[in-house]
Amino acid sequence: NAGVTQTPKFQVLKTGQSMTLQCAQDMNHEYMSWYRQDPGMGLRLIHYSVGAGITDQGEVPNGYNVSRSTTEDFPLRLLSAAPSQTSVYFCASSDQAGFNYGYTFGSGTRLTVV
Amino acid sequence: DAKTTQPPSMDCAEGRAANLPCNHSTISGNEYVYWYRQIHSQGPQYIIHGLKNNETNEMASLIITEDRKSSTLILPHATLRDTAVYYCIEQVWGAQKLVFGQGTRLTINP
């Protein structure tokens, strides 16, 4: 049981480039979400989903798109990378029925935009 | 914005109990207190949660005051591997999202 898998682990982008951060979970969780964490800060919510086909914006959604075509996958797209998007990105999932165990987080993607 | 308040840092000696406080004076009746920790730069890890009763699991104990305005996470026998940032979060059951504050950076000293 792999839990939440994020790829890639590290990425360097040039300003203006686009890319997709991948997130997959094998726990059949309905809830999935993306957070970013800047140095010395707590996590901030970018986008979240409560099931396939349903997504919503979080606290800092600008510059990011998401879609949820399957229960397992929740990719995060950077449309036109900017240096301000340099951060560590975490994906998380939870099954509401099993909420006794909180959210499960991936190990993160460390993104640098130059 | 996060609705909880935690001290920015704490130190504890290895083998001793680490007591991490959290204030949540505006917590609603249907909101639970959840604790997560983040070791180094890994993803946060769920520790424990509670509504109004004290809770204990294999990782920690959670003591919630009777008025529910504050709580304390207790690591009974802290080890060096417990060095991490600890986050206290209010959330309703089945919350679709988490709101993180700055947390408490706990350092366990040998």
Coordinates of C-alpha atoms in Angstrom, one line a residue:
Chain A
N1 CA 0.0 0.0 0.0
A2 CA 1.8 3.1 -1.3
G3 CA -0.4 5.7 0.2
V4 CA -0.1 9.1 -1.5
T5 CA 2.6 9.3 -4.3
Q6 CA 3.8 12.6 -5.7
T7 CA 6.0 13.0 -8.7
P8 CA 8.4 14.5 -9.4
K9 CA 10.2 15.0 -6.1
F10 CA 12.3 17.9 -7.5
Q11 CA 11.8 20.2 -10.4
V12 CA 13.4 23.4 -11.8
L13 CA 11.4 25.5 -14.2
K14 CA 12.1 28.6 -16.1
T15 CA 9.7 31.5 -15.8
G16 CA 6.8 31.1 -18.1
Q17 CA 7.0 27.4 -18.5
S18 CA 4.1 25.1 -17.6
M19 CA 4.1 21.8 -15.9
T20 CA 1.9 19.3 -14.1
L21 CA 2.6 17.9 -10.6
Q22 CA 1.3 14.4 -10.2
C23 CA -0.5 13.0 -7.2
A24 CA -1.9 9.5 -6.9
Q25 CA -3.4 7.6 -4.0
D26 CA -4.4 4.0 -3.7
M27 CA -6.6 4.1 -0.7
N28 CA -9.9 4.9 -2.5
H29 CA -10.1 8.2 -0.7
E30 CA -12.8 10.7 -1.8
Y31 CA -11.1 13.8 -0.5
M32 CA -7.8 15.1 -2.1
S33 CA -6.1 18.4 -1.8
W34 CA -3.0 20.4 -2.8
Y35 CA -1.0 22.6 -0.4
R36 CA 2.1 24.7 -0.8
Q37 CA 4.6 25.5 1.9
D38 CA 7.0 28.4 1.7
P39 CA 10.1 28.5 3.8
G40 CA 9.4 28.8 7.5
M41 CA 5.6 28.9 6.9
G42 CA 2.7 26.6 7.5
L43 CA 0.9 24.9 4.6
R44 CA -1.6 26.9 2.5
L45 CA -4.4 25.2 0.6
I46 CA -4.4 25.7 -3.2
H47 CA -7.2 23.5 -4.5
Y48 CA -9.2 20.6 -3.2
S49 CA -11.6 17.9 -4.4
V50 CA -14.3 15.9 -2.6
G51 CA -14.7 13.4 -5.4
A52 CA -14.2 12.6 -9.1
G53 CA -15.4 15.5 -11.2
I54 CA -15.7 17.9 -8.2
T55 CA -13.0 20.5 -7.4
D56 CA -12.9 23.8 -5.6
Q57 CA -10.5 26.6 -4.8
G58 CA -8.6 27.0 -1.6
E59 CA -6.7 29.9 -0.1
V60 CA -4.1 30.5 -2.9
P61 CA -5.5 29.2 -6.2
N62 CA -4.2 31.8 -8.6
G63 CA -1.8 30.4 -11.2
Y64 CA -2.9 26.8 -10.7
N65 CA -5.5 24.5 -12.3
V66 CA -6.7 21.1 -11.2
S67 CA -9.0 18.4 -12.4
R68 CA -10.2 15.1 -10.9
S69 CA -11.2 12.6 -13.6
T70 CA -10.6 9.6 -11.4
T71 CA -10.7 8.9 -7.7
E72 CA -7.0 8.0 -7.7
D73 CA -5.4 11.0 -9.4
F74 CA -5.4 14.7 -8.7
P75 CA -2.9 16.5 -10.8
L76 CA -1.9 20.2 -10.2
R77 CA -1.1 22.3 -13.3
L78 CA 1.1 25.4 -13.2
L79 CA -0.1 27.4 -16.2
S80 CA 2.9 29.9 -16.5
A81 CA 5.4 29.4 -13.8
A82 CA 6.6 32.5 -11.8
P83 CA 9.4 32.8 -9.2
S84 CA 6.7 33.4 -6.6
Q85 CA 5.6 29.8 -7.1
T86 CA 8.9 28.5 -5.8
S87 CA 7.7 26.3 -3.0
V88 CA 7.2 22.8 -1.7
Y89 CA 4.0 21.3 -2.8
F90 CA 2.1 18.6 -0.8
C91 CA -0.8 16.5 -1.9
A92 CA -3.1 15.0 0.7
S93 CA -6.0 12.6 0.8
S94 CA -8.7 11.4 3.2
D95 CA -11.6 9.2 3.3
Q96 CA -14.4 10.9 5.3
A97 CA -15.7 7.5 6.5
G98 CA -12.2 6.8 7.9
F99 CA -11.5 10.2 9.2
N100 CA -10.2 8.8 12.5
Y101 CA -6.9 8.7 10.8
G102 CA -6.8 12.3 9.5
Y103 CA -5.3 13.2 6.2
T104 CA -2.5 11.3 4.6
F105 CA 0.2 13.5 2.9
G106 CA 2.6 12.7 0.2
S107 CA 6.3 13.4 0.5
G108 CA 6.2 16.6 -1.5
T109 CA 7.5 18.1 -4.7
R110 CA 10.2 20.8 -4.4
L111 CA 9.8 23.3 -7.2
T112 CA 12.2 26.1 -8.1
V113 CA 11.2 28.7 -10.7
V114 CA 14.2 30.7 -12.1
Chain B
D1 CA -6.3 32.3 8.8
A2 CA -5.6 29.7 11.4
K3 CA -7.7 30.0 14.5
T4 CA -5.3 28.3 16.9
T5 CA -2.4 29.8 18.7
Q6 CA 0.8 27.9 19.5
P7 CA 4.2 28.9 20.9
P8 CA 6.7 29.2 18.1
S9 CA 9.3 26.9 19.7
M10 CA 9.9 24.6 22.6
D11 CA 12.7 22.4 23.9
C12 CA 12.6 19.1 25.7
A13 CA 15.1 16.7 27.0
E14 CA 15.2 13.2 25.6
G15 CA 13.3 10.7 27.7
R16 CA 11.1 13.4 29.3
A17 CA 7.5 14.2 28.6
A18 CA 7.0 16.9 26.0
N19 CA 3.9 19.0 26.6
L20 CA 2.8 21.2 23.7
P21 CA 0.0 23.7 24.3
C22 CA -2.6 25.1 21.9
N23 CA -5.2 27.8 22.4
H24 CA -8.4 27.5 20.4
S25 CA -10.6 30.0 22.3
T26 CA -13.1 30.4 19.4
I27 CA -13.6 26.7 18.7
S28 CA -17.2 25.7 17.8
G29 CA -19.2 22.9 19.3
N30 CA -18.8 20.7 16.2
E31 CA -15.1 21.3 15.7
Y32 CA -12.5 18.8 16.7
V33 CA -8.9 19.5 17.7
Y34 CA -6.5 17.7 15.4
W35 CA -2.7 17.4 15.8
Y36 CA -0.2 16.8 13.0
R37 CA 3.5 16.9 12.9
Q38 CA 6.0 17.6 10.2
I39 CA 9.5 16.0 10.5
H40 CA 12.2 17.9 8.7
S41 CA 10.6 18.7 5.3
Q42 CA 8.4 15.6 5.0
G43 CA 4.7 15.7 4.5
P44 CA 2.7 16.3 7.7
Q45 CA 1.7 13.2 9.7
Y46 CA -1.5 12.8 11.6
I47 CA -1.0 12.2 15.4
I48 CA -4.3 12.4 17.3
H49 CA -7.6 14.2 17.5
G50 CA -10.3 14.8 20.1
L51 CA -13.6 16.6 20.6
K52 CA -14.0 17.1 24.4
N53 CA -12.7 14.0 26.1
N54 CA -9.0 13.2 26.7
E55 CA -7.6 10.8 24.1
T56 CA -4.6 8.5 23.9
N57 CA -3.1 6.4 21.2
E58 CA 0.3 4.8 20.6
M59 CA 1.9 8.1 19.6
A60 CA 0.6 10.6 22.1
S61 CA -2.1 11.8 24.6
L62 CA -4.4 14.8 24.1
I63 CA -5.8 16.7 27.0
I64 CA -8.6 19.1 26.3
T65 CA -9.8 21.6 28.9
E66 CA -13.4 21.4 30.0
D67 CA -14.3 24.7 28.3
R68 CA -12.5 23.4 25.2
K69 CA -10.6 26.6 24.7
S70 CA -7.2 25.0 24.9
S71 CA -5.5 21.6 24.7
T72 CA -2.2 20.0 25.3
L73 CA -0.4 17.3 23.3
I74 CA 1.7 15.1 25.4
L75 CA 4.6 12.9 24.0
P76 CA 5.2 10.8 27.1
H77 CA 8.8 9.8 26.5
A78 CA 10.3 12.1 23.9
T79 CA 13.0 10.8 21.6
L80 CA 15.3 12.6 19.1
R81 CA 13.0 11.4 16.3
D82 CA 10.2 13.5 17.8
T83 CA 12.0 16.7 16.8
A84 CA 9.5 18.3 14.4
V85 CA 7.0 21.1 13.8
Y86 CA 3.7 20.3 15.5
Y87 CA 0.5 21.8 14.2
C88 CA -2.8 22.1 16.2
I89 CA -5.8 22.5 13.9
E90 CA -9.5 23.0 14.5
Q91 CA -11.8 21.2 12.1
V92 CA -15.3 19.9 11.8
W93 CA -15.7 16.2 11.3
G94 CA -15.1 15.3 7.7
A95 CA -13.6 18.7 6.8
Q96 CA -12.8 19.1 3.2
K97 CA -9.7 21.1 4.0
L98 CA -7.2 21.9 6.7
V99 CA -6.1 25.3 7.8
F100 CA -2.5 25.3 9.1
G101 CA -1.0 27.9 11.4
Q102 CA 2.7 28.3 12.0
G103 CA 2.9 25.4 14.5
T104 CA 5.4 24.8 17.3
R105 CA 9.0 23.8 16.5
L106 CA 9.8 21.1 19.1
T107 CA 13.5 20.3 19.6
I108 CA 14.4 17.2 21.6
N109 CA 17.8 17.5 23.1
P110 CA 20.0 14.6 24.0

